[in-house]
Tab-separated table of C-alpha atoms in Angstrom:
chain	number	residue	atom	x	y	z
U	20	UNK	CA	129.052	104.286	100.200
U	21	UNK	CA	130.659	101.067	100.647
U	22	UNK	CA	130.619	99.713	96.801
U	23	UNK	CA	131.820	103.454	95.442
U	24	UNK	CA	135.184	102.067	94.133
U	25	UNK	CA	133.889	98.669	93.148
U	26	UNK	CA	133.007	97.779	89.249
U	27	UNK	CA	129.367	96.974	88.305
U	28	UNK	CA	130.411	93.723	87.222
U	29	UNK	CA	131.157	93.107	90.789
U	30	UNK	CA	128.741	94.452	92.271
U	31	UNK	CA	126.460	92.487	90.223
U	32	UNK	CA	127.937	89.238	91.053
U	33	UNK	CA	127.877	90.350	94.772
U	34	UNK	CA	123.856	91.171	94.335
U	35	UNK	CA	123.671	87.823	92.482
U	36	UNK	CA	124.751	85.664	95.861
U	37	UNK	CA	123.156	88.073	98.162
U	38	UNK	CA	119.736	87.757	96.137
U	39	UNK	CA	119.630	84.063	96.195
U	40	UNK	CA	120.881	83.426	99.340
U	41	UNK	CA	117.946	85.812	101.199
U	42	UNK	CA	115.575	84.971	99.027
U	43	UNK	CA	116.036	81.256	99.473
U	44	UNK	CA	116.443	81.347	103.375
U	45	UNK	CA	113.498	83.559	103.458
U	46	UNK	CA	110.971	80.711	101.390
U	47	UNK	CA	112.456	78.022	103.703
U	48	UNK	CA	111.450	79.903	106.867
U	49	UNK	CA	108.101	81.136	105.453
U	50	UNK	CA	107.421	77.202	104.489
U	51	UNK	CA	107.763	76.269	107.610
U	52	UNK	CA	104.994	78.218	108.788
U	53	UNK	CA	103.233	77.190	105.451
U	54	UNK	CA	102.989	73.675	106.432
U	55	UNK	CA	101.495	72.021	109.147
U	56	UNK	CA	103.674	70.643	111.942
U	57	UNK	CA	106.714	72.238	110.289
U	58	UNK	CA	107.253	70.065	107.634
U	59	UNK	CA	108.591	70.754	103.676
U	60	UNK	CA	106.201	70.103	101.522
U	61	UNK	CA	105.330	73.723	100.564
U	62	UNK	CA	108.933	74.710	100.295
U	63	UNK	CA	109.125	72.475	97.323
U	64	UNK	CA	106.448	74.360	95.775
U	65	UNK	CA	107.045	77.842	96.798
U	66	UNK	CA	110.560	77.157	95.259
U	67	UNK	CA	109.585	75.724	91.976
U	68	UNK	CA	107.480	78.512	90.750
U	69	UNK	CA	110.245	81.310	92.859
U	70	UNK	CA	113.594	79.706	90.670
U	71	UNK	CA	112.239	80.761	86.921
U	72	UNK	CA	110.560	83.996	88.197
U	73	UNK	CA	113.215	85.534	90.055
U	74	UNK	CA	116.231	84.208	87.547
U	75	UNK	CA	115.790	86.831	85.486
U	76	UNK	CA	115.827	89.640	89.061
U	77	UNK	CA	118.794	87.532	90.262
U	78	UNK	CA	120.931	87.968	86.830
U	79	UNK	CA	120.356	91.747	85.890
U	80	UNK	CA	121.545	92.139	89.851
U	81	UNK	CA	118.369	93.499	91.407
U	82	UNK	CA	117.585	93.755	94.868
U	83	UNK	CA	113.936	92.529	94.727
U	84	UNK	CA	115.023	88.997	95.640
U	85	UNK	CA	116.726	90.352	99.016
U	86	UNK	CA	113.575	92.538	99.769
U	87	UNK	CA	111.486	89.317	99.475
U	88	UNK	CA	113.740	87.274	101.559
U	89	UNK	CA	113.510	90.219	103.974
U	90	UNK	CA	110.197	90.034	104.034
U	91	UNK	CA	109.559	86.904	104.467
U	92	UNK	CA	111.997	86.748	107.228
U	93	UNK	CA	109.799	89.672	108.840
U	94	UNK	CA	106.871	87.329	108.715
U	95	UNK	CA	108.600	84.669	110.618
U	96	UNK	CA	109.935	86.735	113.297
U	97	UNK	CA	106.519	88.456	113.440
U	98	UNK	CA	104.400	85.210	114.048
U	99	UNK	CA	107.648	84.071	116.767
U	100	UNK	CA	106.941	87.733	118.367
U	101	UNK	CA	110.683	88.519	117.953
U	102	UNK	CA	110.353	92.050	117.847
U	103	UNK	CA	113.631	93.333	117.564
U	104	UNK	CA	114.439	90.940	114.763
U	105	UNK	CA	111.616	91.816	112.921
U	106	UNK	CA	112.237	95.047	113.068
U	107	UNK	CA	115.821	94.491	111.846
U	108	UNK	CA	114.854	92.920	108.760
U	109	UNK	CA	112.554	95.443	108.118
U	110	UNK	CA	115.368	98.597	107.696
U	111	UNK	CA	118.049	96.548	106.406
U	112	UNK	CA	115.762	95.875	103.645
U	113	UNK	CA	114.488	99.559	103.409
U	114	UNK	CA	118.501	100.320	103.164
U	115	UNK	CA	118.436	97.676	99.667
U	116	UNK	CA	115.633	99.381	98.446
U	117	UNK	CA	112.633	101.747	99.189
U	118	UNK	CA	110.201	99.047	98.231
U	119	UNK	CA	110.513	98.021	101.522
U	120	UNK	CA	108.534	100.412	102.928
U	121	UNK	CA	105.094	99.119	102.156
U	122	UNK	CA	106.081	96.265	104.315
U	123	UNK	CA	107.060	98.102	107.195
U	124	UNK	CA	104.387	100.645	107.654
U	125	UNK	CA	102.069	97.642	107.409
U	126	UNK	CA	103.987	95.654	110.192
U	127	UNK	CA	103.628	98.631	112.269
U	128	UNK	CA	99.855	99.373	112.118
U	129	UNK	CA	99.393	95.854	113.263
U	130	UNK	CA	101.947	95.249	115.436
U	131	UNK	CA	102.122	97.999	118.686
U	132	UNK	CA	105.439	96.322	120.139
U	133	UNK	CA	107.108	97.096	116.824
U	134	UNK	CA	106.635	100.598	116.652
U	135	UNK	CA	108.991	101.426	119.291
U	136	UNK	CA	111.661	99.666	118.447
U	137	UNK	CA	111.383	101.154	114.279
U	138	UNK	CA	111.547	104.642	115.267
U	139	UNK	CA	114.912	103.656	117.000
U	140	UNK	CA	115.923	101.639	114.031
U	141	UNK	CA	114.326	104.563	111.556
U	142	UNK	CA	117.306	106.778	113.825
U	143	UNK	CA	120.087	104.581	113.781
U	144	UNK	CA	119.191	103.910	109.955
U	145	UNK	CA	119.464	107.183	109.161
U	146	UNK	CA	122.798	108.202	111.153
U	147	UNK	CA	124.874	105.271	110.501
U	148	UNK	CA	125.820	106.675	107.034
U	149	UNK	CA	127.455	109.483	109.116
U	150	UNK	CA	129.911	107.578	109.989
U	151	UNK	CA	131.472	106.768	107.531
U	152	UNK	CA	131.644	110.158	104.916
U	153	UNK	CA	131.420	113.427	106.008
U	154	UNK	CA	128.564	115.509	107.441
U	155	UNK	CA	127.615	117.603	104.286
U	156	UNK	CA	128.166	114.851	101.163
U	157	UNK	CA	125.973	112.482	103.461
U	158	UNK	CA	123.213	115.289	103.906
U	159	UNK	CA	123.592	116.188	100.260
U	160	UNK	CA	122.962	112.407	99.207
U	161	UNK	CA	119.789	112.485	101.549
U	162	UNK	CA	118.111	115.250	99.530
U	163	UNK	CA	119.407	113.828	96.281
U	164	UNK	CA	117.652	111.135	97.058
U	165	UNK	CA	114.365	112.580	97.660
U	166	UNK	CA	114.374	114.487	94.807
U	167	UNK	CA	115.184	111.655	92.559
U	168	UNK	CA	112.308	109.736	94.524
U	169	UNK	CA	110.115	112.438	93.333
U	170	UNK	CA	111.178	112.643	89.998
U	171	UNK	CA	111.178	108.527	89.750
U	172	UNK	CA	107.431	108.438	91.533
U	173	UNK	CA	106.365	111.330	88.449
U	174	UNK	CA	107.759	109.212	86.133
U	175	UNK	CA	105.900	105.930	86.994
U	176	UNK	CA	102.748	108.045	86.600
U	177	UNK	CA	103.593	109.277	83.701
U	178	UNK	CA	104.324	106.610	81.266
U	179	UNK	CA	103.393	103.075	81.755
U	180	UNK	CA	104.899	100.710	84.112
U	181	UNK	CA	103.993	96.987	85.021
U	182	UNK	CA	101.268	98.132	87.394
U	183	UNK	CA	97.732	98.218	87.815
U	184	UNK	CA	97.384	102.120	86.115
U	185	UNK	CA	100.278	100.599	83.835
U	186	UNK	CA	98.039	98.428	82.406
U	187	UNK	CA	95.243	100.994	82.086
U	188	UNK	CA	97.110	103.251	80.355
U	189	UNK	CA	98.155	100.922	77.487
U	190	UNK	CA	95.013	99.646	76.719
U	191	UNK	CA	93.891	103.664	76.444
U	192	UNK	CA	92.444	104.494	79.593
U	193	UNK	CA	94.658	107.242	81.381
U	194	UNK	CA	94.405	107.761	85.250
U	195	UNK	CA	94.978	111.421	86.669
U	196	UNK	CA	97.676	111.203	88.987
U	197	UNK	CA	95.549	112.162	92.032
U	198	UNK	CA	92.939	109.466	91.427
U	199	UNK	CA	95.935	107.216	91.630
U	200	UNK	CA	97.607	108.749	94.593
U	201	UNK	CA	93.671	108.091	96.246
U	202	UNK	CA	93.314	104.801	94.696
U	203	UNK	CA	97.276	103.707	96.302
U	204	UNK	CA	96.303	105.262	99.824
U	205	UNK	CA	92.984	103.052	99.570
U	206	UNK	CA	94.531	100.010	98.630
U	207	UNK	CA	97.508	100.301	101.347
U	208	UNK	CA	94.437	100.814	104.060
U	209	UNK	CA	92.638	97.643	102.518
U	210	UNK	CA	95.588	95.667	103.302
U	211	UNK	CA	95.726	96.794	106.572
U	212	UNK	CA	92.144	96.396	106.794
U	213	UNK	CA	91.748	93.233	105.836
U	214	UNK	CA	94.851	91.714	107.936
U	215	UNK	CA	93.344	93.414	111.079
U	216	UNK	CA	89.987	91.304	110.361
U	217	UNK	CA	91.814	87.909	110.300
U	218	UNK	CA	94.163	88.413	113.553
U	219	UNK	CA	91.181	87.019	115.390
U	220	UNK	CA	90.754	84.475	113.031
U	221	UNK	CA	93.305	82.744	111.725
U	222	UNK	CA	96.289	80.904	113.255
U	223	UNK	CA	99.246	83.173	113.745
U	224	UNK	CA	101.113	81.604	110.854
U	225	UNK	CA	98.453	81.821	108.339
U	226	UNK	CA	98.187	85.392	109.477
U	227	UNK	CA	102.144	86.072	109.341
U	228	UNK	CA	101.337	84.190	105.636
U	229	UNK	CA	98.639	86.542	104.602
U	230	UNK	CA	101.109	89.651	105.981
U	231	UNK	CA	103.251	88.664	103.127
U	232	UNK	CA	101.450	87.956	100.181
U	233	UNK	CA	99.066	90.781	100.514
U	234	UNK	CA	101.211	93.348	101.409
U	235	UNK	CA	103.513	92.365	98.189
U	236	UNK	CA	100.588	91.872	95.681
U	237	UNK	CA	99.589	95.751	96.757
U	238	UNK	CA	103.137	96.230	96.419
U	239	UNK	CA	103.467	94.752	92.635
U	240	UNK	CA	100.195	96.110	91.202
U	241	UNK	CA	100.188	99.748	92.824
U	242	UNK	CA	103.386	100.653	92.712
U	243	UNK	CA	104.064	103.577	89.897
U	244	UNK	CA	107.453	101.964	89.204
U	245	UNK	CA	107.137	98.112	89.067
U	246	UNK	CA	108.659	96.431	86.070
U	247	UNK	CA	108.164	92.921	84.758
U	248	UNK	CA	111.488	91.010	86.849
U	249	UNK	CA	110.245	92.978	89.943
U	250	UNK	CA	106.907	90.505	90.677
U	251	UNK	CA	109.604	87.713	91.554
U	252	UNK	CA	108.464	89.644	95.097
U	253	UNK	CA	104.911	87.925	94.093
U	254	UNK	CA	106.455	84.492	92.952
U	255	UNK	CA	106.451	82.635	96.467
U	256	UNK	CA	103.143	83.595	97.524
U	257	UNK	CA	101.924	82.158	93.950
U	258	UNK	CA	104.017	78.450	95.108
U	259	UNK	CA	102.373	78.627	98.192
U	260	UNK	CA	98.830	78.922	96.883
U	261	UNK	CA	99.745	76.342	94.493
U	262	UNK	CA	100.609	74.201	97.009
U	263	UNK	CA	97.877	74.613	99.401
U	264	UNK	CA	95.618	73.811	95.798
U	265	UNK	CA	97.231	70.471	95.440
U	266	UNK	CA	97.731	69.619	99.012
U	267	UNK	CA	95.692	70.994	101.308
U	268	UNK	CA	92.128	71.283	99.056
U	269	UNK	CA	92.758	69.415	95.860
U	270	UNK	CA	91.262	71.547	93.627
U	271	UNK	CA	93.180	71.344	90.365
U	272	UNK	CA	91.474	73.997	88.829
U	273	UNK	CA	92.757	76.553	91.820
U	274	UNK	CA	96.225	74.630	90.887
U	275	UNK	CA	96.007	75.579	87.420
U	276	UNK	CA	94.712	78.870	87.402
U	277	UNK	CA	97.860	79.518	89.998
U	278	UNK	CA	99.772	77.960	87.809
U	279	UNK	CA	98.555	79.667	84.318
U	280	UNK	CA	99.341	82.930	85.747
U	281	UNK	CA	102.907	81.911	87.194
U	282	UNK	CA	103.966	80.635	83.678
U	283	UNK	CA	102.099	83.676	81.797
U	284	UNK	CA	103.981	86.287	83.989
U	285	UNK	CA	107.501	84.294	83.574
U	286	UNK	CA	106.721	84.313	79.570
U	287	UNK	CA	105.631	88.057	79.788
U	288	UNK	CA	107.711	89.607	77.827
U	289	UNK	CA	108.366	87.188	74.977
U	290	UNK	CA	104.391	86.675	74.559
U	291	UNK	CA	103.170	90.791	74.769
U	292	UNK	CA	106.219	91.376	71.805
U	293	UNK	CA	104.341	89.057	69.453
U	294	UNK	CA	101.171	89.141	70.590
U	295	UNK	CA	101.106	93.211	70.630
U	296	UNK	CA	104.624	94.451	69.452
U	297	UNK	CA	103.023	98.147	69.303
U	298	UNK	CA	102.523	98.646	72.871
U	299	UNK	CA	105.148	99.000	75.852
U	300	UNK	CA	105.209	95.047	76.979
U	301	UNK	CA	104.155	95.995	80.691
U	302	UNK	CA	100.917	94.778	80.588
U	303	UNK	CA	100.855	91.052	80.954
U	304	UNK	CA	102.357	90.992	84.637
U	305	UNK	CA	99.882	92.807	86.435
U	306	UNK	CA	96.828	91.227	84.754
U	307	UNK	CA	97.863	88.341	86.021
U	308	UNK	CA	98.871	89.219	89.348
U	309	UNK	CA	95.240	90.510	89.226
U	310	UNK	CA	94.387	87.035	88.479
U	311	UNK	CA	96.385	85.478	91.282
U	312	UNK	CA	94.647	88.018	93.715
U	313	UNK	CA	91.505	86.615	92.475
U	314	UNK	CA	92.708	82.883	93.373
U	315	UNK	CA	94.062	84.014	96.794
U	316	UNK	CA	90.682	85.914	97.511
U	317	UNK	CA	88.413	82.320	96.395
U	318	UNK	CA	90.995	80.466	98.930
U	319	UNK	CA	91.019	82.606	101.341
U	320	UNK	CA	87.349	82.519	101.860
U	321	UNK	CA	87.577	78.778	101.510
U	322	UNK	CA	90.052	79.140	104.629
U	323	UNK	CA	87.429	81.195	106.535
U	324	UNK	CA	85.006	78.407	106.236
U	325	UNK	CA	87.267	75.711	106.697
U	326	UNK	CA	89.893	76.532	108.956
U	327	UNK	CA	92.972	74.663	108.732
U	328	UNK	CA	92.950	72.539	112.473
U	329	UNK	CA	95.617	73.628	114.279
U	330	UNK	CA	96.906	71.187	117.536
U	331	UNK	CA	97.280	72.696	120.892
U	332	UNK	CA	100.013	72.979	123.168
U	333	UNK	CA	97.998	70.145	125.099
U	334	UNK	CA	97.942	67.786	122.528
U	335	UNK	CA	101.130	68.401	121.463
U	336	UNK	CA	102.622	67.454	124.733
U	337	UNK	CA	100.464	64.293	124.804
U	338	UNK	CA	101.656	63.081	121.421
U	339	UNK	CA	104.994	63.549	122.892
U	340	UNK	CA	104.303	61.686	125.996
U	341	UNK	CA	102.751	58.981	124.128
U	342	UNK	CA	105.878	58.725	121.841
U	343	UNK	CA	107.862	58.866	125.112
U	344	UNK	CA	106.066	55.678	126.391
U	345	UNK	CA	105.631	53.981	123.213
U	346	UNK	CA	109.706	54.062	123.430
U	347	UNK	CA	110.073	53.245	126.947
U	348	UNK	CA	107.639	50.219	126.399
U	349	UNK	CA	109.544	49.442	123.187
U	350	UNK	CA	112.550	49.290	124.905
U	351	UNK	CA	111.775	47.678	128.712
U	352	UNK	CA	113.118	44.259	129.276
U	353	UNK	CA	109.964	41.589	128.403
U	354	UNK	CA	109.916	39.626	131.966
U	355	UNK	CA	110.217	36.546	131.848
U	356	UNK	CA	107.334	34.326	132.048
U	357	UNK	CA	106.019	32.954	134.905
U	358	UNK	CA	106.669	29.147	135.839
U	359	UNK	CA	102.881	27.184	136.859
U	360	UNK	CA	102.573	25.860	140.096
């Protein structure tokens, strides 16, 4: 509606800054909760390995970059319990692209306090457009874009796309579209599954953490029309594993498998033309965001054992208080001594 008269050349220089800028402000606020005591050492990381993967999303002007910045926004606000925030993130992202969605249905089985406030968003969402065109081309654009939904979902079945069936189907194994529909509903209830079992038992940053990069691996491998740019959605949770590897548990094998599959899905396409030029080059992506899956799954049952300490509000306030008098000491007068009698 509001680009109509605009060239694509503009428009993709407009999703250029849009993408980066989201993207970007979403990985500094997600490392934030990433590190302990707020500092920046994971936003180096998460950055390094989300700069090559999303370059080539951010150049062909695709709006994967500003759902991930979205969504890692929604994790923030989510672990500050800033509902309506959240919640804000959640549909302007849904109004970039439907992608979005997996994220919000998620945040809203988990989160009751949310619910509320996204059928009123789901309402304004879908009347704003109103104002701005007429009545009928608006409602005429709606059911356009179902049916081209439908027809875009039947075509990711179809032929092969850089997803989990994707990547079944080229190496010969074809999955009939209801298995898949029953094999997507099962995987969106695992996620939900699984972050319901760590609310009560993990922090409520590692569990804003795990919100994100489980909900967007499901997102990557199951859905029917994921392409090879689109798991720059996946690249920051794959720096933030590979941070916590070097960092937090020093295992440099976790740090190079991480980092294997980060540099074999950025390579992708260039590798699957020569290594198998007769297939549809789809299939290199979601084997390794298999892989990374795999690595998250190892560390996240490391973190189950070992939970990462996290300071109380009491100790918090007596490291302040200490500071506080360490200062005041620091800077009281020294009395003078005193003369012997």
């Amino acid at each position: 509606f509001f680009f109509k008269q605009k060239t694509a050349y503009e428009i993709r220089n407009c999703d250029w800054s849009s993408d980066v800028c989201s993207s970007d402000l979403g990985i500094h606020r997600l490392a934030k909760l990433a590190t302990p005591g707020g500092g920046g050492s994971e936003f180096g990381w998460m950055t390094m390995v989300a700069i090559p993967l999303g370059f080539s999303a951010a150049r062909n002007g695709q709006a994967q970059l500003i759902v991930a910045g979205l969504a890692m926004l929604t994790a923030e606000a989510v672990c500050r319990r800033q509902w309506n925030r959240a919640a804000a993130w959640l549909w302007i992202g849904l109004a970039f692209k439907p992608v979005m969605l997996p994220f919000l249905l998620v945040a809203a089985a988990l989160h009751a306090p949310l619910r509320g406030r996204l059928a009123l968003g789901g309402v304004l969402f879908a009347m704003f457009p109103y104002l701005g065109q007429s009545g009928g081309y608006v409602t005429s654009q709606y059911v356009a874009f179902g049916e081209s939904f439908q027809r875009t979902t039947e075509l990711g079945v179809a032929r092969p796309y850089a997803q989990v069936f994707g990547l079944l189907q080229v190496w010969g194994m074809a999955v009939p579209a209801t298995v898949q529909t029953v094999v997507r509903l099962a995987a969106g209830l695992g996620v939900v599954g699984l972050l319901w079992f760590l609310r009560q038992r993990l922090p409520r940053e590692r569990q804003a953490l795990c919100y994100f990069v489980f909900t967007a691996a499901c997102l990557q491998l199951f859905n029917p029309r994921s392409e090879n740019n689109g798991y720059a959605i996946l690249a920051p949770a794959m720096g933030w594993l590979l941070g916590e590897a070097l960092g937090r548990w020093r295992d440099r094998r976790l740090a190079w498998g991480v980092g294997l599959a980060a540099l074999l899905t950025l390579l992708g396409y260039e590798l699957q033309v020569r290594i198998a030029p007769e297939v549809r080059p789809i299939w290199l992506a979601p084997l390794m965001g298999l892989v990374y899956c795999g690595l998250q799954g190892i560390a996240l049952v490391r973190e189950l054992r070992e939970p990462l300490p996290a300071p109380t509000a009491q100790e918090l306030l007596q490291t302040w208080a200490t500071r506080g008098g360490d200062s005041a000491v620091a800077e009281s007068p020294v009395p003078p001594p005193v003369p012997a009698s």
